[in-house]
Amino acid sequence: MTRYVFALVLLTLFGVAAFPPAISAQTPCAAPELICKAAVNQDRSLYVRDHCRYEQKIYVERFKLTNGAEKMEEVRETGVLVQPANAPDKTGNTPVDVRVMSDTDKKGNPKGKVNADDKTLLSFGAVWDLAFFPLLPEKLKNYNFQEVVAERKTEKWYRFAPKPEVTDQPLASGVVMLDPQTGEVMTIKIEGLHNLDVLDKNAGKLKSFYATIDYSQFQGALRSPTLASGGGVSDIPRFGGSFRFKFQEGKYVIVSKID
């Protein structure tokens, strides 16, 4: 997705260009002021991340519940390398290339030979991006926001949820925990993902999802998801049943031109 307006904000971080005040005025923000700051930060953080090579690792336990008891079906740990493709696709957008670097069998034993193109839960990048970056500027108009009491005095907390009438946009619901001055996202607790069938038919088979996501600072002002844990219920082929996961991301290196 092109993020031209907010890419201009990003350029100031690299000393390339100043952000023209007139451009920011073209897209007024109809949300609490701190949420608007968070949206700009999420947008430019995702923009830089999309121009980076980085690593992800996920540990997944997949199980079925029978009479309240868990029957474990899979324990898997996968590591991938993520980076922008070398060239745009037919739409003009540059796809993200996800390559499996390490993997295990369903019992958690390391595989001797890894298929770089194998499908894993990390292959569903659009779903993860929705959970990690739910408050992009173009999505704010689709949410209701309510400030809630923060459990940490150094943060401001807001609950967000899709407006009932919005059914044609993939959205999330949960609580975002912000730096009260800059609006930088510290933690997001996702309680649900909505309208996933808009992304694709397999994403729509993710019946429930929850996660707690912690963000670390990158490039001095950006915030990227570095640790997450959660779970859910899926009907996605090969990933069916209940699951829980632990996720980590890091080792960012900018590999494509930011303009």
PDB file of C-alpha atoms in Angstrom:
ATOM      1  CA  MET A   1       0.000   0.000   0.000  1.00  0.00           C
ATOM      2  CA  THR A   2       1.377   3.448  -0.900  1.00  0.00           C
ATOM      3  CA  ARG A   3       1.848   5.772   2.044  1.00  0.00           C
ATOM      4  CA  TYR A   4       3.011   8.881   0.193  1.00  0.00           C
ATOM      5  CA  VAL A   5       1.862  11.570   2.593  1.00  0.00           C
ATOM      6  CA  PHE A   6       3.331   9.992   5.680  1.00  0.00           C
ATOM      7  CA  ALA A   7       6.446   8.943   3.808  1.00  0.00           C
ATOM      8  CA  LEU A   8       7.235  12.651   3.663  1.00  0.00           C
ATOM      9  CA  VAL A   9       7.252  12.711   7.462  1.00  0.00           C
ATOM     10  CA  LEU A  10       9.705   9.854   7.391  1.00  0.00           C
ATOM     11  CA  LEU A  11      12.076  11.740   5.132  1.00  0.00           C
ATOM     12  CA  THR A  12      12.729  14.231   7.894  1.00  0.00           C
ATOM     13  CA  LEU A  13      14.266  11.452   9.970  1.00  0.00           C
ATOM     14  CA  PHE A  14      16.908  10.948   7.297  1.00  0.00           C
ATOM     15  CA  GLY A  15      17.471  14.610   6.562  1.00  0.00           C
ATOM     16  CA  VAL A  16      16.186  14.315   3.009  1.00  0.00           C
ATOM     17  CA  ALA A  17      13.350  16.802   3.032  1.00  0.00           C
ATOM     18  CA  ALA A  18      11.243  18.944   5.321  1.00  0.00           C
ATOM     19  CA  PHE A  19       7.618  18.038   5.886  1.00  0.00           C
ATOM     20  CA  PRO A  20       5.363  20.705   4.294  1.00  0.00           C
ATOM     21  CA  PRO A  21       2.691  21.781   6.816  1.00  0.00           C
ATOM     22  CA  ALA A  22       0.134  22.186   4.023  1.00  0.00           C
ATOM     23  CA  ILE A  23       0.217  18.468   3.242  1.00  0.00           C
ATOM     24  CA  SER A  24      -0.593  17.384   6.783  1.00  0.00           C
ATOM     25  CA  ALA A  25      -3.564  19.741   6.733  1.00  0.00           C
ATOM     26  CA  GLN A  26      -5.067  17.891   3.780  1.00  0.00           C
ATOM     27  CA  THR A  27      -5.912  14.854   5.896  1.00  0.00           C
ATOM     28  CA  PRO A  28      -7.409  16.052   9.198  1.00  0.00           C
ATOM     29  CA  CYS A  29      -7.448  13.437  11.934  1.00  0.00           C
ATOM     30  CA  ALA A  30     -10.845  12.720  13.494  1.00  0.00           C
ATOM     31  CA  ALA A  31      -9.561  10.910  16.594  1.00  0.00           C
ATOM     32  CA  PRO A  32      -8.088  11.861  19.985  1.00  0.00           C
ATOM     33  CA  GLU A  33      -4.899  13.876  19.504  1.00  0.00           C
ATOM     34  CA  LEU A  34      -2.653  11.222  21.011  1.00  0.00           C
ATOM     35  CA  ILE A  35      -4.184   8.557  18.760  1.00  0.00           C
ATOM     36  CA  CYS A  36      -3.440  10.791  15.763  1.00  0.00           C
ATOM     37  CA  LYS A  37       0.204  10.937  16.844  1.00  0.00           C
ATOM     38  CA  ALA A  38       0.204   7.160  17.262  1.00  0.00           C
ATOM     39  CA  ALA A  39      -1.217   6.740  13.759  1.00  0.00           C
ATOM     40  CA  VAL A  40       1.550   8.832  12.196  1.00  0.00           C
ATOM     41  CA  ASN A  41       4.130   6.838  14.146  1.00  0.00           C
ATOM     42  CA  GLN A  42       2.597   3.501  13.158  1.00  0.00           C
ATOM     43  CA  ASP A  43       2.469   4.597   9.529  1.00  0.00           C
ATOM     44  CA  ARG A  44       6.080   5.713   9.253  1.00  0.00           C
ATOM     45  CA  SER A  45       7.242   2.728  11.324  1.00  0.00           C
ATOM     46  CA  LEU A  46       5.529   0.337   8.908  1.00  0.00           C
ATOM     47  CA  TYR A  47       6.877   2.308   5.948  1.00  0.00           C
ATOM     48  CA  VAL A  48      10.471   1.855   7.113  1.00  0.00           C
ATOM     49  CA  ARG A  49       9.848  -1.772   8.082  1.00  0.00           C
ATOM     50  CA  ASP A  50       8.585  -2.432   4.539  1.00  0.00           C
ATOM     51  CA  HIS A  51      11.989  -1.257   3.279  1.00  0.00           C
ATOM     52  CA  CYS A  52      13.939  -3.500   5.637  1.00  0.00           C
ATOM     53  CA  ARG A  53      15.291  -6.999   5.779  1.00  0.00           C
ATOM     54  CA  TYR A  54      14.514  -8.523   9.155  1.00  0.00           C
ATOM     55  CA  GLU A  55      14.032 -11.843  10.910  1.00  0.00           C
ATOM     56  CA  GLN A  56      10.975 -13.362  12.547  1.00  0.00           C
ATOM     57  CA  LYS A  57      10.627 -16.442  14.698  1.00  0.00           C
ATOM     58  CA  ILE A  58       7.447 -18.074  15.956  1.00  0.00           C
ATOM     59  CA  TYR A  59       6.802 -20.944  18.351  1.00  0.00           C
ATOM     60  CA  VAL A  60       3.335 -22.450  17.888  1.00  0.00           C
ATOM     61  CA  GLU A  61       1.380 -25.038  19.833  1.00  0.00           C
ATOM     62  CA  ARG A  62      -1.664 -26.301  17.956  1.00  0.00           C
ATOM     63  CA  PHE A  63      -4.230 -28.388  19.812  1.00  0.00           C
ATOM     64  CA  LYS A  64      -7.846 -29.498  20.017  1.00  0.00           C
ATOM     65  CA  LEU A  65     -10.078 -29.173  23.055  1.00  0.00           C
ATOM     66  CA  THR A  66     -12.135 -32.205  24.022  1.00  0.00           C
ATOM     67  CA  ASN A  67     -14.245 -31.981  27.185  1.00  0.00           C
ATOM     68  CA  GLY A  68     -12.005 -29.194  28.399  1.00  0.00           C
ATOM     69  CA  ALA A  69      -8.812 -31.202  27.880  1.00  0.00           C
ATOM     70  CA  GLU A  70      -6.120 -30.289  25.384  1.00  0.00           C
ATOM     71  CA  LYS A  71      -4.975 -32.795  22.791  1.00  0.00           C
ATOM     72  CA  MET A  72      -1.697 -31.513  21.328  1.00  0.00           C
ATOM     73  CA  GLU A  73      -1.496 -31.906  17.539  1.00  0.00           C
ATOM     74  CA  GLU A  74       1.587 -29.870  16.666  1.00  0.00           C
ATOM     75  CA  VAL A  75       4.513 -28.105  18.290  1.00  0.00           C
ATOM     76  CA  ARG A  76       6.465 -26.138  15.723  1.00  0.00           C
ATOM     77  CA  GLU A  77       9.144 -23.453  15.742  1.00  0.00           C
ATOM     78  CA  THR A  78       9.873 -21.575  12.530  1.00  0.00           C
ATOM     79  CA  GLY A  79      12.306 -18.817  11.628  1.00  0.00           C
ATOM     80  CA  VAL A  80      11.942 -16.688   8.490  1.00  0.00           C
ATOM     81  CA  LEU A  81      13.784 -13.914   6.694  1.00  0.00           C
ATOM     82  CA  VAL A  82      11.528 -11.110   5.462  1.00  0.00           C
ATOM     83  CA  GLN A  83      12.490  -8.507   2.869  1.00  0.00           C
ATOM     84  CA  PRO A  84      10.995  -6.523  -0.026  1.00  0.00           C
ATOM     85  CA  ALA A  85      11.080  -8.275  -3.388  1.00  0.00           C
ATOM     86  CA  ASN A  86      13.583  -7.123  -5.992  1.00  0.00           C
ATOM     87  CA  ALA A  87      10.929  -5.706  -8.312  1.00  0.00           C
ATOM     88  CA  PRO A  88       7.305  -4.507  -8.197  1.00  0.00           C
ATOM     89  CA  ASP A  89       4.499  -6.857  -9.193  1.00  0.00           C
ATOM     90  CA  LYS A  90       1.874  -6.222 -11.904  1.00  0.00           C
ATOM     91  CA  THR A  91      -0.005  -3.797  -9.635  1.00  0.00           C
ATOM     92  CA  GLY A  92       3.070  -1.620  -9.192  1.00  0.00           C
ATOM     93  CA  ASN A  93       3.423  -2.553  -5.535  1.00  0.00           C
ATOM     94  CA  THR A  94       6.517  -4.272  -4.203  1.00  0.00           C
ATOM     95  CA  PRO A  95       5.572  -7.589  -2.569  1.00  0.00           C
ATOM     96  CA  VAL A  96       7.191  -8.884   0.585  1.00  0.00           C
ATOM     97  CA  ASP A  97       9.343 -11.990   0.257  1.00  0.00           C
ATOM     98  CA  VAL A  98       9.156 -14.410   3.224  1.00  0.00           C
ATOM     99  CA  ARG A  99      11.780 -17.166   3.177  1.00  0.00           C
ATOM    100  CA  VAL A 100      11.843 -19.978   5.722  1.00  0.00           C
ATOM    101  CA  MET A 101      15.314 -20.235   7.259  1.00  0.00           C
ATOM    102  CA  SER A 102      14.708 -22.779  10.030  1.00  0.00           C
ATOM    103  CA  ASP A 103      11.846 -25.120  10.824  1.00  0.00           C
ATOM    104  CA  THR A 104      10.814 -28.158  12.843  1.00  0.00           C
ATOM    105  CA  ASP A 105       8.480 -31.065  12.319  1.00  0.00           C
ATOM    106  CA  LYS A 106       5.164 -31.294  14.138  1.00  0.00           C
ATOM    107  CA  LYS A 107       6.885 -32.637  17.240  1.00  0.00           C
ATOM    108  CA  GLY A 108       9.293 -29.727  17.481  1.00  0.00           C
ATOM    109  CA  ASN A 109      12.322 -31.602  16.141  1.00  0.00           C
ATOM    110  CA  PRO A 110      14.588 -29.551  13.812  1.00  0.00           C
ATOM    111  CA  LYS A 111      14.259 -30.445  10.146  1.00  0.00           C
ATOM    112  CA  GLY A 112      17.431 -31.528   8.378  1.00  0.00           C
ATOM    113  CA  LYS A 113      16.268 -29.910   5.137  1.00  0.00           C
ATOM    114  CA  VAL A 114      14.161 -26.750   5.059  1.00  0.00           C
ATOM    115  CA  ASN A 115      11.836 -25.679   2.252  1.00  0.00           C
ATOM    116  CA  ALA A 116      12.354 -21.920   1.914  1.00  0.00           C
ATOM    117  CA  ASP A 117       8.924 -21.507   0.314  1.00  0.00           C
ATOM    118  CA  ASP A 118       6.993 -23.604   2.826  1.00  0.00           C
ATOM    119  CA  LYS A 119       3.750 -22.141   4.171  1.00  0.00           C
ATOM    120  CA  THR A 120       3.805 -21.299   7.878  1.00  0.00           C
ATOM    121  CA  LEU A 121       1.707 -19.051  10.088  1.00  0.00           C
ATOM    122  CA  LEU A 122       4.220 -16.293   9.295  1.00  0.00           C
ATOM    123  CA  SER A 123       3.238 -16.572   5.629  1.00  0.00           C
ATOM    124  CA  PHE A 124       0.002 -14.681   6.353  1.00  0.00           C
ATOM    125  CA  GLY A 125       1.717 -11.297   6.481  1.00  0.00           C
ATOM    126  CA  ALA A 126      -1.406  -9.204   5.935  1.00  0.00           C
ATOM    127  CA  VAL A 127      -3.007 -10.670   9.063  1.00  0.00           C
ATOM    128  CA  TRP A 128       0.090 -10.031  11.177  1.00  0.00           C
ATOM    129  CA  ASP A 129       0.379  -6.474   9.861  1.00  0.00           C
ATOM    130  CA  LEU A 130      -3.248  -5.839  10.805  1.00  0.00           C
ATOM    131  CA  ALA A 131      -2.518  -6.989  14.357  1.00  0.00           C
ATOM    132  CA  PHE A 132       0.833  -5.173  14.627  1.00  0.00           C
ATOM    133  CA  PHE A 133      -0.223  -1.920  12.917  1.00  0.00           C
ATOM    134  CA  PRO A 134      -3.985  -1.558  13.467  1.00  0.00           C
ATOM    135  CA  LEU A 135      -3.982   2.227  13.848  1.00  0.00           C
ATOM    136  CA  LEU A 136      -2.799   3.416  10.443  1.00  0.00           C
ATOM    137  CA  PRO A 137      -4.126   6.888   9.523  1.00  0.00           C
ATOM    138  CA  GLU A 138      -6.514   5.648   6.841  1.00  0.00           C
ATOM    139  CA  LYS A 139      -8.163   3.287   9.343  1.00  0.00           C
ATOM    140  CA  LEU A 140      -8.862   5.757  12.171  1.00  0.00           C
ATOM    141  CA  LYS A 141     -12.214   6.884  10.742  1.00  0.00           C
ATOM    142  CA  ASN A 142     -13.446   3.296  11.063  1.00  0.00           C
ATOM    143  CA  TYR A 143     -12.832   3.051  14.809  1.00  0.00           C
ATOM    144  CA  ASN A 144     -14.449   4.242  18.013  1.00  0.00           C
ATOM    145  CA  PHE A 145     -11.968   5.250  20.739  1.00  0.00           C
ATOM    146  CA  GLN A 146     -12.350   5.476  24.487  1.00  0.00           C
ATOM    147  CA  GLU A 147      -9.666   6.444  26.981  1.00  0.00           C
ATOM    148  CA  VAL A 148      -9.399   3.919  29.828  1.00  0.00           C
ATOM    149  CA  VAL A 149      -7.536   3.995  33.102  1.00  0.00           C
ATOM    150  CA  ALA A 150      -3.878   3.127  32.529  1.00  0.00           C
ATOM    151  CA  GLU A 151      -2.303   0.612  34.871  1.00  0.00           C
ATOM    152  CA  ARG A 152       1.074   2.320  34.368  1.00  0.00           C
ATOM    153  CA  LYS A 153       1.359   6.036  35.207  1.00  0.00           C
ATOM    154  CA  THR A 154       3.878   6.582  32.428  1.00  0.00           C
ATOM    155  CA  GLU A 155       1.356   5.660  29.699  1.00  0.00           C
ATOM    156  CA  LYS A 156      -2.019   6.633  28.242  1.00  0.00           C
ATOM    157  CA  TRP A 157      -4.375   3.794  27.328  1.00  0.00           C
ATOM    158  CA  TYR A 158      -7.169   3.795  24.751  1.00  0.00           C
ATOM    159  CA  ARG A 159      -9.658   1.102  23.854  1.00  0.00           C
ATOM    160  CA  PHE A 160     -10.430   0.894  20.146  1.00  0.00           C
ATOM    161  CA  ALA A 161     -13.122  -1.064  18.306  1.00  0.00           C
ATOM    162  CA  PRO A 162     -14.566  -1.028  14.783  1.00  0.00           C
ATOM    163  CA  LYS A 163     -17.662   1.047  14.214  1.00  0.00           C
ATOM    164  CA  PRO A 164     -20.604  -1.386  13.841  1.00  0.00           C
ATOM    165  CA  GLU A 165     -21.458  -0.187  10.349  1.00  0.00           C
ATOM    166  CA  VAL A 166     -17.962  -0.805   8.935  1.00  0.00           C
ATOM    167  CA  THR A 167     -17.919  -4.282   7.434  1.00  0.00           C
ATOM    168  CA  ASP A 168     -15.784  -3.798   4.316  1.00  0.00           C
ATOM    169  CA  GLN A 169     -12.450  -3.031   5.981  1.00  0.00           C
ATOM    170  CA  PRO A 170     -10.149  -5.427   7.883  1.00  0.00           C
ATOM    171  CA  LEU A 171      -9.866  -3.986  11.398  1.00  0.00           C
ATOM    172  CA  ALA A 172      -8.795  -4.926  14.907  1.00  0.00           C
ATOM    173  CA  SER A 173     -10.091  -4.311  18.409  1.00  0.00           C
ATOM    174  CA  GLY A 174      -8.263  -4.028  21.695  1.00  0.00           C
ATOM    175  CA  VAL A 175      -6.307  -1.619  23.886  1.00  0.00           C
ATOM    176  CA  VAL A 176      -3.318   0.493  22.826  1.00  0.00           C
ATOM    177  CA  MET A 177      -0.797   1.769  25.383  1.00  0.00           C
ATOM    178  CA  LEU A 178       0.959   4.982  24.362  1.00  0.00           C
ATOM    179  CA  ASP A 179       3.743   7.297  25.400  1.00  0.00           C
ATOM    180  CA  PRO A 180       1.692  10.288  26.661  1.00  0.00           C
ATOM    181  CA  GLN A 181       3.984  12.826  24.995  1.00  0.00           C
ATOM    182  CA  THR A 182       4.965  11.373  21.626  1.00  0.00           C
ATOM    183  CA  GLY A 183       2.148   8.912  20.999  1.00  0.00           C
ATOM    184  CA  GLU A 184       4.659   6.134  20.343  1.00  0.00           C
ATOM    185  CA  VAL A 185       3.074   2.718  20.741  1.00  0.00           C
ATOM    186  CA  MET A 186       4.502   0.814  23.697  1.00  0.00           C
ATOM    187  CA  THR A 187       2.133  -2.181  23.805  1.00  0.00           C
ATOM    188  CA  ILE A 188      -1.046  -3.272  22.047  1.00  0.00           C
ATOM    189  CA  LYS A 189      -3.424  -5.894  23.376  1.00  0.00           C
ATOM    190  CA  ILE A 190      -5.416  -7.262  20.458  1.00  0.00           C
ATOM    191  CA  GLU A 191      -8.736  -8.794  21.465  1.00  0.00           C
ATOM    192  CA  GLY A 192     -10.043  -9.574  17.996  1.00  0.00           C
ATOM    193  CA  LEU A 193      -9.577  -9.177  14.236  1.00  0.00           C
ATOM    194  CA  HIS A 194     -12.569  -8.311  12.089  1.00  0.00           C
ATOM    195  CA  ASN A 195     -13.658  -8.550   8.434  1.00  0.00           C
ATOM    196  CA  LEU A 196     -10.690 -10.745   7.557  1.00  0.00           C
ATOM    197  CA  ASP A 197     -12.518 -12.182   4.557  1.00  0.00           C
ATOM    198  CA  VAL A 198     -11.801  -8.835   2.864  1.00  0.00           C
ATOM    199  CA  LEU A 199      -8.108  -9.803   2.836  1.00  0.00           C
ATOM    200  CA  ASP A 200      -8.637 -13.273   1.311  1.00  0.00           C
ATOM    201  CA  LYS A 201     -10.675 -16.423   1.843  1.00  0.00           C
ATOM    202  CA  ASN A 202      -8.024 -18.135   3.997  1.00  0.00           C
ATOM    203  CA  ALA A 203      -7.650 -15.123   6.301  1.00  0.00           C
ATOM    204  CA  GLY A 204     -11.416 -15.219   6.812  1.00  0.00           C
ATOM    205  CA  LYS A 205     -11.029 -18.725   8.239  1.00  0.00           C
ATOM    206  CA  LEU A 206      -9.183 -17.331  11.257  1.00  0.00           C
ATOM    207  CA  LYS A 207     -12.101 -17.545  13.662  1.00  0.00           C
ATOM    208  CA  SER A 208     -10.559 -15.777  16.647  1.00  0.00           C
ATOM    209  CA  PHE A 209      -7.254 -14.119  17.521  1.00  0.00           C
ATOM    210  CA  TYR A 210      -5.776 -12.400  20.549  1.00  0.00           C
ATOM    211  CA  ALA A 211      -2.280 -11.135  21.263  1.00  0.00           C
ATOM    212  CA  THR A 212      -0.158  -8.906  23.452  1.00  0.00           C
ATOM    213  CA  ILE A 213       2.443  -7.105  21.346  1.00  0.00           C
ATOM    214  CA  ASP A 214       5.415  -5.182  22.723  1.00  0.00           C
ATOM    215  CA  TYR A 215       7.214  -2.586  20.588  1.00  0.00           C
ATOM    216  CA  SER A 216      10.840  -1.471  20.656  1.00  0.00           C
ATOM    217  CA  GLN A 217      12.322   1.723  19.331  1.00  0.00           C
ATOM    218  CA  PHE A 218      14.028   1.662  15.943  1.00  0.00           C
ATOM    219  CA  GLN A 219      15.868   4.511  14.172  1.00  0.00           C
ATOM    220  CA  GLY A 220      15.417   6.713  17.254  1.00  0.00           C
ATOM    221  CA  ALA A 221      11.692   7.386  16.874  1.00  0.00           C
ATOM    222  CA  LEU A 222      10.010   4.461  15.137  1.00  0.00           C
ATOM    223  CA  ARG A 223       8.308   1.564  16.905  1.00  0.00           C
ATOM    224  CA  SER A 224       8.423  -1.998  15.597  1.00  0.00           C
ATOM    225  CA  PRO A 225       6.844  -5.160  17.036  1.00  0.00           C
ATOM    226  CA  THR A 226       9.610  -7.167  18.687  1.00  0.00           C
ATOM    227  CA  LEU A 227       7.785  -9.557  21.032  1.00  0.00           C
ATOM    228  CA  ALA A 228       4.268 -10.964  20.977  1.00  0.00           C
ATOM    229  CA  SER A 229       2.295 -13.806  22.459  1.00  0.00           C
ATOM    230  CA  GLY A 230      -1.271 -14.925  22.042  1.00  0.00           C
ATOM    231  CA  GLY A 231      -3.520 -17.483  20.428  1.00  0.00           C
ATOM    232  CA  GLY A 232      -6.773 -18.167  18.690  1.00  0.00           C
ATOM    233  CA  VAL A 233      -8.873 -20.616  16.726  1.00  0.00           C
ATOM    234  CA  SER A 234      -8.377 -21.345  13.035  1.00  0.00           C
ATOM    235  CA  ASP A 235     -10.040 -23.243  10.206  1.00  0.00           C
ATOM    236  CA  ILE A 236      -7.203 -22.412   7.811  1.00  0.00           C
ATOM    237  CA  PRO A 237      -6.076 -25.575   5.979  1.00  0.00           C
ATOM    238  CA  ARG A 238      -2.968 -27.119   7.608  1.00  0.00           C
ATOM    239  CA  PHE A 239      -3.349 -24.786  10.598  1.00  0.00           C
ATOM    240  CA  GLY A 240      -6.731 -25.856  11.933  1.00  0.00           C
ATOM    241  CA  GLY A 241      -7.766 -25.974  15.572  1.00  0.00           C
ATOM    242  CA  SER A 242      -6.871 -23.938  18.611  1.00  0.00           C
ATOM    243  CA  PHE A 243      -3.389 -22.486  18.827  1.00  0.00           C
ATOM    244  CA  ARG A 244      -1.128 -20.328  20.972  1.00  0.00           C
ATOM    245  CA  PHE A 245       2.119 -18.718  19.957  1.00  0.00           C
ATOM    246  CA  LYS A 246       5.204 -16.784  20.984  1.00  0.00           C
ATOM    247  CA  PHE A 247       6.684 -14.436  18.404  1.00  0.00           C
ATOM    248  CA  GLN A 248       9.811 -12.334  18.062  1.00  0.00           C
ATOM    249  CA  GLU A 249      11.123  -9.987  15.384  1.00  0.00           C
ATOM    250  CA  GLY A 250      14.343  -8.043  14.940  1.00  0.00           C
ATOM    251  CA  LYS A 251      17.690  -7.491  13.180  1.00  0.00           C
ATOM    252  CA  TYR A 252      16.343  -4.726  10.948  1.00  0.00           C
ATOM    253  CA  VAL A 253      18.498  -3.568   8.043  1.00  0.00           C
ATOM    254  CA  ILE A 254      17.254  -0.992   5.515  1.00  0.00           C
ATOM    255  CA  VAL A 255      17.765  -2.573   2.094  1.00  0.00           C
ATOM    256  CA  SER A 256      15.729  -0.479  -0.360  1.00  0.00           C
ATOM    257  CA  LYS A 257      15.607   3.207  -1.127  1.00  0.00           C
ATOM    258  CA  ILE A 258      13.177   5.308   0.849  1.00  0.00           C
ATOM    259  CA  ASP A 259      11.754   8.090  -1.317  1.00  0.00           C
TER     260      ASP A 259
END
